[in-house]
PDB file of C-alpha atoms in Angstrom:
ATOM      1  CA  ILE A 258     -15.602   7.189  -9.482  1.00 31.00           C
ATOM      2  CA  SER A 259     -18.515   5.013  -8.488  1.00 35.00           C
ATOM      3  CA  ALA A 260     -21.176   5.847  -5.947  1.00 42.00           C
ATOM      4  CA  CYS A 261     -19.753   4.786  -2.648  1.00 52.00           C
ATOM      5  CA  LEU A 262     -17.016   3.075  -0.713  1.00 56.00           C
ATOM      6  CA  VAL A 263     -17.001   0.851   2.331  1.00 58.00           C
ATOM      7  CA  GLY A 264     -14.665   1.103   5.352  1.00 60.00           C
ATOM      8  CA  SER A 265     -14.419  -0.642   8.703  1.00 57.00           C
ATOM      9  CA  GLU A 266     -12.827  -0.118  12.057  1.00 48.00           C
ATOM     10  CA  MET A 267     -11.940  -2.818  14.618  1.00 44.00           C
ATOM     11  CA  CYS A 268     -10.332  -3.182  18.097  1.00 41.00           C
ATOM     12  CA  ILE A 269     -10.880  -6.854  20.289  1.00 39.00           C
ATOM     13  CA  ARG A 270     -14.186  -8.367  21.691  1.00 43.00           C
ATOM     14  CA  ASP A 271     -15.125 -10.168  24.873  1.00 52.00           C
ATOM     15  CA  SER A 272     -11.765 -11.618  25.824  1.00 69.00           C
ATOM     16  CA  TYR A 273      -9.610 -11.278  28.956  1.00 73.00           C
ATOM     17  CA  ASN A 274      -6.038 -10.184  28.952  1.00 71.00           C
ATOM     18  CA  THR A 275      -3.951 -12.778  30.750  1.00 70.00           C
ATOM     19  CA  CYS A 276      -1.346 -10.181  31.600  1.00 76.00           C
ATOM     20  CA  CYS A 277      -3.304  -8.771  34.514  1.00 79.00           C
ATOM     21  CA  LEU A 278      -5.214 -11.479  36.355  1.00 82.00           C
ATOM     22  CA  ASP A 279      -5.237 -11.123  40.147  1.00 86.00           C
ATOM     23  CA  VAL A 280      -7.208 -12.194  43.248  1.00 88.00           C
ATOM     24  CA  SER A 281      -8.510  -9.820  45.873  1.00 88.00           C
ATOM     25  CA  ARG A 282      -6.908  -9.964  49.323  1.00 89.00           C
ATOM     26  CA  ASP A 283      -9.915 -11.700  50.901  1.00 92.00           C
ATOM     27  CA  GLY A 284      -9.804 -14.337  48.126  1.00 89.00           C
ATOM     28  CA  ASP A 285     -13.419 -13.742  47.208  1.00 91.00           C
ATOM     29  CA  SER A 286     -12.939 -11.978  43.837  1.00 91.00           C
ATOM     30  CA  LEU A 287     -10.980 -12.431  40.648  1.00 86.00           C
ATOM     31  CA  VAL A 288      -9.877  -9.268  38.898  1.00 87.00           C
ATOM     32  CA  ALA A 289      -9.122  -9.151  35.186  1.00 85.00           C
ATOM     33  CA  VAL A 290      -8.779  -6.679  32.294  1.00 84.00           C
ATOM     34  CA  GLN A 291     -11.403  -7.235  29.632  1.00 79.00           C
ATOM     35  CA  ASP A 292     -10.770  -6.382  25.984  1.00 75.00           C
ATOM     36  CA  ALA A 293     -13.681  -5.806  23.602  1.00 73.00           C
ATOM     37  CA  ILE A 294     -13.931  -5.576  19.842  1.00 72.00           C
ATOM     38  CA  LEU A 295     -15.992  -2.674  18.516  1.00 79.00           C
ATOM     39  CA  SER A 296     -15.935  -2.955  14.756  1.00 86.00           C
ATOM     40  CA  ASP A 297     -18.474  -1.460  12.442  1.00 92.00           C
ATOM     41  CA  VAL A 298     -18.909  -0.967   8.693  1.00 95.00           C
ATOM     42  CA  TRP A 299     -19.371   2.489   7.267  1.00 94.00           C
ATOM     43  CA  VAL A 300     -20.569   3.556   3.796  1.00 95.00           C
ATOM     44  CA  GLY A 301     -19.794   6.895   2.185  1.00 92.00           C
ATOM     45  CA  LYS A 302     -19.536   8.593  -1.142  1.00 91.00           C
ATOM     46  CA  GLY A 303     -16.766   7.710  -3.486  1.00 88.00           C
ATOM     47  CA  ASP A 304     -14.764  10.794  -2.452  1.00 87.00           C
ATOM     48  CA  GLY A 305     -14.861   9.689   1.194  1.00 87.00           C
ATOM     49  CA  SER A 306     -17.512  12.208   2.270  1.00 90.00           C
ATOM     50  CA  GLU A 307     -20.789  11.640   4.108  1.00 92.00           C
ATOM     51  CA  ALA A 308     -19.670   8.379   5.805  1.00 91.00           C
ATOM     52  CA  LYS A 309     -22.441   6.661   7.787  1.00 94.00           C
ATOM     53  CA  GLN A 310     -22.230   3.635  10.099  1.00 94.00           C
ATOM     54  CA  ILE A 311     -24.428   0.794   8.854  1.00 95.00           C
ATOM     55  CA  SER A 312     -23.628  -2.059  11.285  1.00 93.00           C
ATOM     56  CA  SER A 313     -23.528  -2.524  15.050  1.00 89.00           C
ATOM     57  CA  GLY A 314     -23.428  -5.390  17.494  1.00 86.00           C
ATOM     58  CA  GLU A 315     -21.338  -8.262  16.171  1.00 86.00           C
ATOM     59  CA  PRO A 316     -17.948  -6.975  14.973  1.00 88.00           C
ATOM     60  CA  LEU A 317     -17.707  -6.889  11.189  1.00 88.00           C
ATOM     61  CA  GLY A 318     -15.295  -5.660   8.607  1.00 86.00           C
ATOM     62  CA  LEU A 319     -11.845  -7.242   8.927  1.00 86.00           C
ATOM     63  CA  GLY A 320     -12.379  -7.872   5.234  1.00 91.00           C
ATOM     64  CA  LEU A 321     -14.853  -6.194   2.856  1.00 94.00           C
ATOM     65  CA  ASP A 322     -16.003  -6.225  -0.779  1.00 95.00           C
ATOM     66  CA  TRP A 323     -19.007  -5.349  -2.889  1.00 95.00           C
ATOM     67  CA  VAL A 324     -20.892  -8.272  -4.343  1.00 94.00           C
ATOM     68  CA  GLY A 325     -23.145  -6.611  -6.904  1.00 91.00           C
ATOM     69  CA  ASN A 326     -25.136  -4.051  -4.872  1.00 92.00           C
ATOM     70  CA  LYS A 327     -24.563  -5.895  -1.592  1.00 95.00           C
ATOM     71  CA  ILE A 328     -21.685  -5.685   0.873  1.00 96.00           C
ATOM     72  CA  ALA A 329     -19.657  -8.752   1.893  1.00 96.00           C
ATOM     73  CA  ALA A 330     -17.997  -8.536   5.317  1.00 95.00           C
ATOM     74  CA  VAL A 331     -16.180 -11.050   7.479  1.00 93.00           C
ATOM     75  CA  ASN A 332     -16.852 -11.594  11.204  1.00 91.00           C
ATOM     76  CA  PRO A 333     -14.393 -12.612  13.964  1.00 87.00           C
ATOM     77  CA  ARG A 334     -15.119 -16.305  13.287  1.00 89.00           C
ATOM     78  CA  LEU A 335     -13.841 -15.710   9.707  1.00 92.00           C
ATOM     79  CA  GLN A 336     -17.272 -16.370   8.227  1.00 94.00           C
ATOM     80  CA  TRP A 337     -18.548 -14.021   5.524  1.00 96.00           C
ATOM     81  CA  ILE A 338     -21.924 -12.391   5.555  1.00 95.00           C
ATOM     82  CA  ALA A 339     -23.761 -10.264   2.932  1.00 96.00           C
ATOM     83  CA  MET A 340     -25.971  -7.265   3.629  1.00 96.00           C
ATOM     84  CA  ASN A 341     -27.644  -4.381   1.877  1.00 96.00           C
ATOM     85  CA  ALA A 342     -25.842  -1.056   1.561  1.00 94.00           C
ATOM     86  CA  ASP A 343     -27.816   0.216   4.555  1.00 95.00           C
ATOM     87  CA  GLY A 344     -26.835  -2.771   6.687  1.00 94.00           C
ATOM     88  CA  SER A 345     -30.209  -4.546   6.455  1.00 95.00           C
ATOM     89  CA  ASN A 346     -31.073  -8.094   5.381  1.00 95.00           C
ATOM     90  CA  GLN A 347     -27.901  -9.853   6.544  1.00 94.00           C
ATOM     91  CA  SER A 348     -27.353 -13.356   5.233  1.00 94.00           C
ATOM     92  CA  GLN A 349     -24.570 -15.907   5.397  1.00 94.00           C
ATOM     93  CA  LEU A 350     -22.178 -16.363   2.455  1.00 94.00           C
ATOM     94  CA  THR A 351     -20.247 -19.013   4.388  1.00 93.00           C
ATOM     95  CA  ASN A 352     -21.400 -20.852   7.500  1.00 90.00           C
ATOM     96  CA  ASP A 353     -19.328 -23.854   8.599  1.00 90.00           C
ATOM     97  CA  HIS A 354     -16.339 -24.742  10.811  1.00 90.00           C
ATOM     98  CA  ASP A 355     -13.613 -23.728   8.315  1.00 92.00           C
ATOM     99  CA  LEU A 356     -11.747 -20.425   8.324  1.00 92.00           C
ATOM    100  CA  HIS A 357     -12.584 -18.328   5.215  1.00 92.00           C
ATOM    101  CA  LEU A 358      -9.880 -15.773   4.519  1.00 88.00           C
ATOM    102  CA  GLN A 359      -9.724 -13.381   1.582  1.00 91.00           C
ATOM    103  CA  LEU A 360     -12.830 -12.957  -0.550  1.00 94.00           C
ATOM    104  CA  SER A 361     -12.877 -11.338  -3.985  1.00 95.00           C
ATOM    105  CA  ALA A 362     -16.162 -10.546  -5.721  1.00 95.00           C
ATOM    106  CA  CYS A 363     -16.221 -10.736  -9.476  1.00 95.00           C
ATOM    107  CA  PRO A 364     -16.940  -7.406 -11.224  1.00 93.00           C
ATOM    108  CA  ASP A 365     -20.080  -8.820 -12.886  1.00 93.00           C
ATOM    109  CA  GLY A 366     -21.608  -9.318  -9.397  1.00 93.00           C
ATOM    110  CA  LYS A 367     -22.586 -12.928 -10.166  1.00 94.00           C
ATOM    111  CA  GLN A 368     -19.715 -14.951  -8.556  1.00 95.00           C
ATOM    112  CA  LEU A 369     -17.139 -14.672  -5.843  1.00 95.00           C
ATOM    113  CA  VAL A 370     -13.780 -16.275  -5.084  1.00 95.00           C
ATOM    114  CA  TYR A 371     -12.454 -17.035  -1.583  1.00 95.00           C
ATOM    115  CA  SER A 372      -9.770 -18.968   0.181  1.00 93.00           C
ATOM    116  CA  THR A 373     -10.491 -21.456   2.979  1.00 93.00           C
ATOM    117  CA  ILE A 374      -8.347 -23.280   5.493  1.00 92.00           C
ATOM    118  CA  HIS A 375      -9.592 -26.921   5.730  1.00 88.00           C
ATOM    119  CA  ASN A 376      -7.652 -29.625   7.626  1.00 87.00           C
ATOM    120  CA  GLY A 377      -4.619 -27.313   7.752  1.00 86.00           C
ATOM    121  CA  LYS A 378      -4.552 -26.764   3.965  1.00 88.00           C
ATOM    122  CA  LEU A 379      -5.353 -23.570   2.120  1.00 91.00           C
ATOM    123  CA  ASP A 380      -7.887 -24.145  -0.711  1.00 92.00           C
ATOM    124  CA  LEU A 381      -9.424 -21.855  -3.305  1.00 94.00           C
ATOM    125  CA  TRP A 382     -13.180 -21.854  -3.922  1.00 94.00           C
ATOM    126  CA  ARG A 383     -15.712 -20.096  -6.113  1.00 95.00           C
ATOM    127  CA  ALA A 384     -19.387 -19.674  -5.438  1.00 95.00           C
ATOM    128  CA  GLN A 385     -22.449 -17.856  -6.659  1.00 96.00           C
ATOM    129  CA  ALA A 386     -22.947 -14.288  -5.401  1.00 95.00           C
ATOM    130  CA  ASP A 387     -25.214 -15.528  -2.580  1.00 94.00           C
ATOM    131  CA  GLY A 388     -22.665 -18.092  -1.429  1.00 94.00           C
ATOM    132  CA  SER A 389     -24.519 -21.058  -2.970  1.00 94.00           C
ATOM    133  CA  SER A 390     -23.062 -23.808  -5.175  1.00 95.00           C
ATOM    134  CA  PRO A 391     -19.487 -23.619  -3.840  1.00 94.00           C
ATOM    135  CA  VAL A 392     -16.860 -25.431  -5.944  1.00 94.00           C
ATOM    136  CA  LYS A 393     -13.230 -26.057  -5.014  1.00 94.00           C
ATOM    137  CA  LEU A 394     -10.832 -24.955  -7.793  1.00 94.00           C
ATOM    138  CA  PRO A 395      -7.839 -27.299  -8.611  1.00 91.00           C
ATOM    139  CA  VAL A 396      -4.960 -24.853  -8.047  1.00 88.00           C
ATOM    140  CA  THR A 397      -1.337 -25.657  -8.845  1.00 79.00           C
ATOM    141  CA  GLY A 398       0.985 -26.189  -5.854  1.00 78.00           C
ATOM    142  CA  LEU A 399       0.684 -24.622  -2.425  1.00 81.00           C
ATOM    143  CA  LEU A 400      -1.645 -21.633  -2.450  1.00 81.00           C
ATOM    144  CA  PHE A 401      -0.118 -18.460  -0.997  1.00 83.00           C
ATOM    145  CA  GLY A 402      -2.745 -16.118   0.430  1.00 79.00           C
ATOM    146  CA  GLY A 403      -6.007 -15.466  -1.410  1.00 84.00           C
ATOM    147  CA  ALA A 404      -6.985 -14.798  -4.974  1.00 91.00           C
ATOM    148  CA  LEU A 405      -8.381 -12.050  -7.184  1.00 92.00           C
ATOM    149  CA  CYS A 406     -11.327 -12.463  -9.520  1.00 95.00           C
ATOM    150  CA  SER A 407     -10.138 -11.286 -12.928  1.00 93.00           C
ATOM    151  CA  PRO A 408     -11.598  -8.069 -14.467  1.00 93.00           C
ATOM    152  CA  ASP A 409     -13.588 -10.144 -17.010  1.00 93.00           C
ATOM    153  CA  SER A 410     -15.107 -12.236 -14.195  1.00 95.00           C
ATOM    154  CA  LYS A 411     -14.003 -15.487 -15.888  1.00 95.00           C
ATOM    155  CA  SER A 412     -11.001 -16.589 -13.823  1.00 95.00           C
ATOM    156  CA  ALA A 413      -9.206 -16.429 -10.487  1.00 94.00           C
ATOM    157  CA  VAL A 414      -5.648 -15.144 -10.165  1.00 93.00           C
ATOM    158  CA  TYR A 415      -3.499 -16.478  -7.314  1.00 92.00           C
ATOM    159  CA  ALA A 416       0.104 -17.012  -6.162  1.00 90.00           C
ATOM    160  CA  ALA A 417       1.688 -20.421  -5.831  1.00 90.00           C
ATOM    161  CA  GLU A 418       5.043 -22.114  -6.579  1.00 88.00           C
ATOM    162  CA  ASN A 419       6.814 -18.720  -6.780  1.00 87.00           C
ATOM    163  CA  ALA A 420       4.595 -17.536  -9.682  1.00 89.00           C
ATOM    164  CA  MET A 421       1.236 -16.066 -10.469  1.00 90.00           C
ATOM    165  CA  TRP A 422      -1.381 -18.328 -11.939  1.00 92.00           C
ATOM    166  CA  SER A 423      -4.850 -18.013 -13.512  1.00 93.00           C
ATOM    167  CA  ILE A 424      -7.554 -20.657 -13.427  1.00 94.00           C
ATOM    168  CA  SER A 425     -10.967 -20.599 -15.039  1.00 95.00           C
ATOM    169  CA  LEU A 426     -13.853 -20.329 -12.623  1.00 95.00           C
ATOM    170  CA  GLU A 427     -15.251 -23.315 -14.434  1.00 93.00           C
ATOM    171  CA  GLY A 428     -12.144 -25.361 -13.458  1.00 87.00           C
ATOM    172  CA  GLY A 429      -9.578 -26.906 -15.709  1.00 89.00           C
ATOM    173  CA  LYS A 430      -5.836 -26.590 -15.840  1.00 92.00           C
ATOM    174  CA  PRO A 431      -4.219 -23.492 -14.269  1.00 93.00           C
ATOM    175  CA  GLU A 432      -2.200 -21.204 -16.529  1.00 93.00           C
ATOM    176  CA  LYS A 433       1.077 -19.610 -15.459  1.00 92.00           C
ATOM    177  CA  LEU A 434       1.028 -15.823 -15.957  1.00 89.00           C
ATOM    178  CA  ASN A 435       3.846 -13.621 -17.188  1.00 86.00           C
ATOM    179  CA  VAL A 436       3.353 -11.052 -14.424  1.00 86.00           C
ATOM    180  CA  PRO A 437       5.429 -10.322 -11.264  1.00 85.00           C
ATOM    181  CA  LEU A 438       4.933 -12.587  -8.261  1.00 83.00           C
ATOM    182  CA  GLY A 439       3.995  -9.537  -6.193  1.00 78.00           C
ATOM    183  CA  LEU A 440       1.009  -8.699  -8.382  1.00 82.00           C
ATOM    184  CA  ALA A 441      -1.397  -6.632  -6.266  1.00 87.00           C
ATOM    185  CA  GLY A 442      -4.161  -5.716  -8.597  1.00 91.00           C
ATOM    186  CA  TYR A 443      -5.685  -4.917 -11.984  1.00 93.00           C
ATOM    187  CA  SER A 444      -7.296  -1.675 -13.157  1.00 95.00           C
ATOM    188  CA  ARG A 445     -10.989  -2.099 -13.850  1.00 93.00           C
ATOM    189  CA  ASP A 446     -10.470  -1.867 -17.574  1.00 93.00           C
ATOM    190  CA  ALA A 447      -7.847  -4.685 -17.289  1.00 92.00           C
ATOM    191  CA  LYS A 448      -5.261  -2.613 -19.122  1.00 94.00           C
ATOM    192  CA  LEU A 449      -2.915  -1.980 -16.172  1.00 94.00           C
ATOM    193  CA  ILE A 450      -1.503  -3.951 -13.218  1.00 93.00           C
ATOM    194  CA  PHE A 451       0.505  -2.853 -10.255  1.00 93.00           C
ATOM    195  CA  TYR A 452       2.759  -4.623  -7.853  1.00 91.00           C
ATOM    196  CA  VAL A 453       5.112  -3.806  -4.937  1.00 89.00           C
ATOM    197  CA  SER A 454       8.829  -4.170  -5.669  1.00 85.00           C
ATOM    198  CA  GLN A 455      11.262  -4.517  -2.778  1.00 77.00           C
ATOM    199  CA  THR A 456      15.024  -4.025  -2.979  1.00 77.00           C
ATOM    200  CA  HIS A 457      17.860  -3.649  -0.463  1.00 72.00           C
ATOM    201  CA  GLN A 458      20.066  -0.574  -0.654  1.00 72.00           C
ATOM    202  CA  ASP A 459      22.785  -0.105   1.971  1.00 71.00           C
ATOM    203  CA  THR A 460      21.038  -2.639   4.238  1.00 70.00           C
ATOM    204  CA  VAL A 461      17.802  -0.654   4.003  1.00 70.00           C
ATOM    205  CA  LEU A 462      14.716  -2.309   2.473  1.00 73.00           C
ATOM    206  CA  GLN A 463      13.050  -0.024  -0.081  1.00 81.00           C
ATOM    207  CA  SER A 464       9.549  -0.639  -1.424  1.00 87.00           C
ATOM    208  CA  LYS A 465       8.085   0.792  -4.619  1.00 89.00           C
ATOM    209  CA  PHE A 466       4.729   0.767  -6.323  1.00 91.00           C
ATOM    210  CA  VAL A 467       5.282  -0.289  -9.912  1.00 92.00           C
ATOM    211  CA  VAL A 468       2.551   0.204 -12.549  1.00 95.00           C
ATOM    212  CA  THR A 469       2.811  -1.438 -15.950  1.00 93.00           C
ATOM    213  CA  TYR A 470       0.633  -2.741 -18.790  1.00 93.00           C
ATOM    214  CA  ALA A 471      -1.230  -5.979 -17.981  1.00 90.00           C
ATOM    215  CA  THR A 472       0.291  -7.496 -21.142  1.00 87.00           C
ATOM    216  CA  GLY A 473       3.823  -6.801 -19.856  1.00 83.00           C
ATOM    217  CA  GLY A 474       6.547  -4.353 -20.624  1.00 86.00           C
ATOM    218  CA  PRO A 475       8.668  -1.820 -18.746  1.00 91.00           C
ATOM    219  CA  PRO A 476       7.263   0.150 -15.760  1.00 92.00           C
ATOM    220  CA  LEU A 477       5.016   3.058 -16.643  1.00 95.00           C
ATOM    221  CA  TYR A 478       4.973   4.620 -13.176  1.00 95.00           C
ATOM    222  CA  THR A 479       7.030   4.057 -10.014  1.00 94.00           C
ATOM    223  CA  PHE A 480       6.305   5.520  -6.588  1.00 94.00           C
ATOM    224  CA  ASP A 481       7.632   5.122  -3.045  1.00 92.00           C
ATOM    225  CA  VAL A 482       5.479   3.003  -0.745  1.00 92.00           C
ATOM    226  CA  PRO A 483       4.591   4.970   2.393  1.00 92.00           C
ATOM    227  CA  TYR A 484       5.648   3.348   5.651  1.00 91.00           C
ATOM    228  CA  GLY A 485       2.799   1.272   7.098  1.00 92.00           C
ATOM    229  CA  MET A 486       0.806   1.101   3.852  1.00 93.00           C
ATOM    230  CA  GLN A 487      -1.846  -1.647   3.698  1.00 92.00           C
ATOM    231  CA  SER A 488      -4.448  -3.037   1.281  1.00 93.00           C
ATOM    232  CA  PRO A 489      -3.385  -1.218  -1.919  1.00 94.00           C
ATOM    233  CA  ARG A 490      -5.683  -1.275  -4.978  1.00 94.00           C
ATOM    234  CA  PHE A 491      -6.487   0.793  -8.043  1.00 96.00           C
ATOM    235  CA  THR A 492      -9.127   3.472  -7.759  1.00 95.00           C
ATOM    236  CA  PRO A 493     -12.177   2.784  -9.934  1.00 94.00           C
ATOM    237  CA  ASP A 494     -11.036   5.261 -12.607  1.00 94.00           C
ATOM    238  CA  GLY A 495      -7.555   3.683 -12.742  1.00 94.00           C
ATOM    239  CA  LYS A 496      -5.828   7.049 -12.177  1.00 95.00           C
ATOM    240  CA  ALA A 497      -4.445   6.361  -8.690  1.00 96.00           C
ATOM    241  CA  ILE A 498      -3.519   3.657  -6.217  1.00 96.00           C
ATOM    242  CA  ALA A 499      -5.487   3.781  -2.996  1.00 96.00           C
ATOM    243  CA  PHE A 500      -4.398   2.242   0.292  1.00 96.00           C
ATOM    244  CA  LEU A 501      -4.818   2.345   4.071  1.00 96.00           C
ATOM    245  CA  LEU A 502      -2.385   4.505   6.039  1.00 96.00           C
ATOM    246  CA  THR A 503      -2.268   5.335   9.753  1.00 96.00           C
ATOM    247  CA  ARG A 504      -1.131   8.847  10.668  1.00 95.00           C
ATOM    248  CA  ASP A 505      -1.731  10.761  13.895  1.00 92.00           C
ATOM    249  CA  ARG A 506      -3.406   7.688  15.494  1.00 92.00           C
ATOM    250  CA  ALA A 507      -6.063   7.422  12.759  1.00 94.00           C
ATOM    251  CA  THR A 508      -6.270   5.086   9.794  1.00 95.00           C
ATOM    252  CA  ASN A 509      -7.681   6.569   6.589  1.00 96.00           C
ATOM    253  CA  ILE A 510      -7.797   5.843   2.885  1.00 96.00           C
ATOM    254  CA  TRP A 511      -5.111   7.642   0.940  1.00 97.00           C
ATOM    255  CA  GLU A 512      -4.457   7.859  -2.856  1.00 96.00           C
ATOM    256  CA  GLN A 513      -1.242   8.029  -4.779  1.00 96.00           C
ATOM    257  CA  PRO A 514      -2.051   9.692  -8.164  1.00 97.00           C
ATOM    258  CA  LEU A 515      -0.344   8.095 -11.156  1.00 96.00           C
ATOM    259  CA  ALA A 516       0.144  11.651 -12.470  1.00 93.00           C
ATOM    260  CA  GLY A 517       2.643  12.200  -9.614  1.00 92.00           C
ATOM    261  CA  GLY A 518       2.810  14.292  -6.490  1.00 93.00           C
ATOM    262  CA  PRO A 519       2.473  13.251  -2.836  1.00 94.00           C
ATOM    263  CA  PRO A 520      -0.262  10.880  -1.552  1.00 95.00           C
ATOM    264  CA  VAL A 521      -3.649  12.560  -0.859  1.00 95.00           C
ATOM    265  CA  GLN A 522      -5.862  11.730   2.089  1.00 95.00           C
ATOM    266  CA  LEU A 523      -9.360  10.698   1.022  1.00 94.00           C
ATOM    267  CA  THR A 524     -11.352   9.837   4.159  1.00 93.00           C
ATOM    268  CA  LYS A 525     -11.264  12.055   7.230  1.00 92.00           C
ATOM    269  CA  PHE A 526     -11.707   9.773  10.264  1.00 92.00           C
ATOM    270  CA  PRO A 527     -10.099  11.585  13.235  1.00 93.00           C
ATOM    271  CA  GLY A 528      -9.245   8.391  15.166  1.00 91.00           C
ATOM    272  CA  GLY A 529      -9.500   4.587  15.196  1.00 89.00           C
ATOM    273  CA  GLN A 530      -8.168   1.822  12.957  1.00 91.00           C
ATOM    274  CA  MET A 531      -9.520   0.881   9.509  1.00 92.00           C
ATOM    275  CA  PHE A 532      -8.968  -2.651   8.306  1.00 90.00           C
ATOM    276  CA  ALA A 533     -10.528  -2.873   4.835  1.00 93.00           C
ATOM    277  CA  PHE A 534     -12.262  -0.806   2.181  1.00 94.00           C
ATOM    278  CA  ALA A 535     -13.871  -1.318  -1.212  1.00 94.00           C
ATOM    279  CA  TRP A 536     -15.540   0.810  -3.869  1.00 91.00           C
TER     280      TRP A 536
END
């Protein structure tokens, strides 16, 4: 798999917990409990080893992606910044009063796709890799969540109107896709997709990873979804599904091999929460 991955950890910054406000008996002092966010971005090898912290100060990393050879990370104001793989030369990808949610960099490293809340409405935008020349894409219906840049870097895939849609990054009319509404991601060679299927059995909700051909057809692989799983995606070689999983008070990246067997822990953080990762 490729050279390195990115991970982040976050807790809450410079706010006061209203649960515990009090005044001293002489009335001269106010006592409060302060919460603080400490969230930093780490870079390591593709197998999870040799992880190094590359950011400090302002909390970063609730969302992450690689944009070419740079790292895109979101701050607590939901503005995205770009930086080198060593944390240097930070620059703004977005810098306004809107909230910018999920960002997906195109594999060619030249463009990116992100969703924005503006006047209470969720919109889809594409921009150049440095955040310049943003253009709003004319999506169909009410956008649900963010979008994925397609493996060929030519379109954005998103959910709306109880279906999955694709729209060219150059604009035009969206196309309805013949893939499950719960589409979670493509393999890098664009041959496979996976989604999470949920069913009720004896009043118990059961979740499964389902892997199939991108062109459609019956499931190729089916696996149980571990409790608490977050942020699933294909590994770069397409041979496993990786995700975040918290066990023993530590969040790490785990992999479910398509060849079968139990999930395998990739990173080895002994404590803390991880919120996002990207190869």
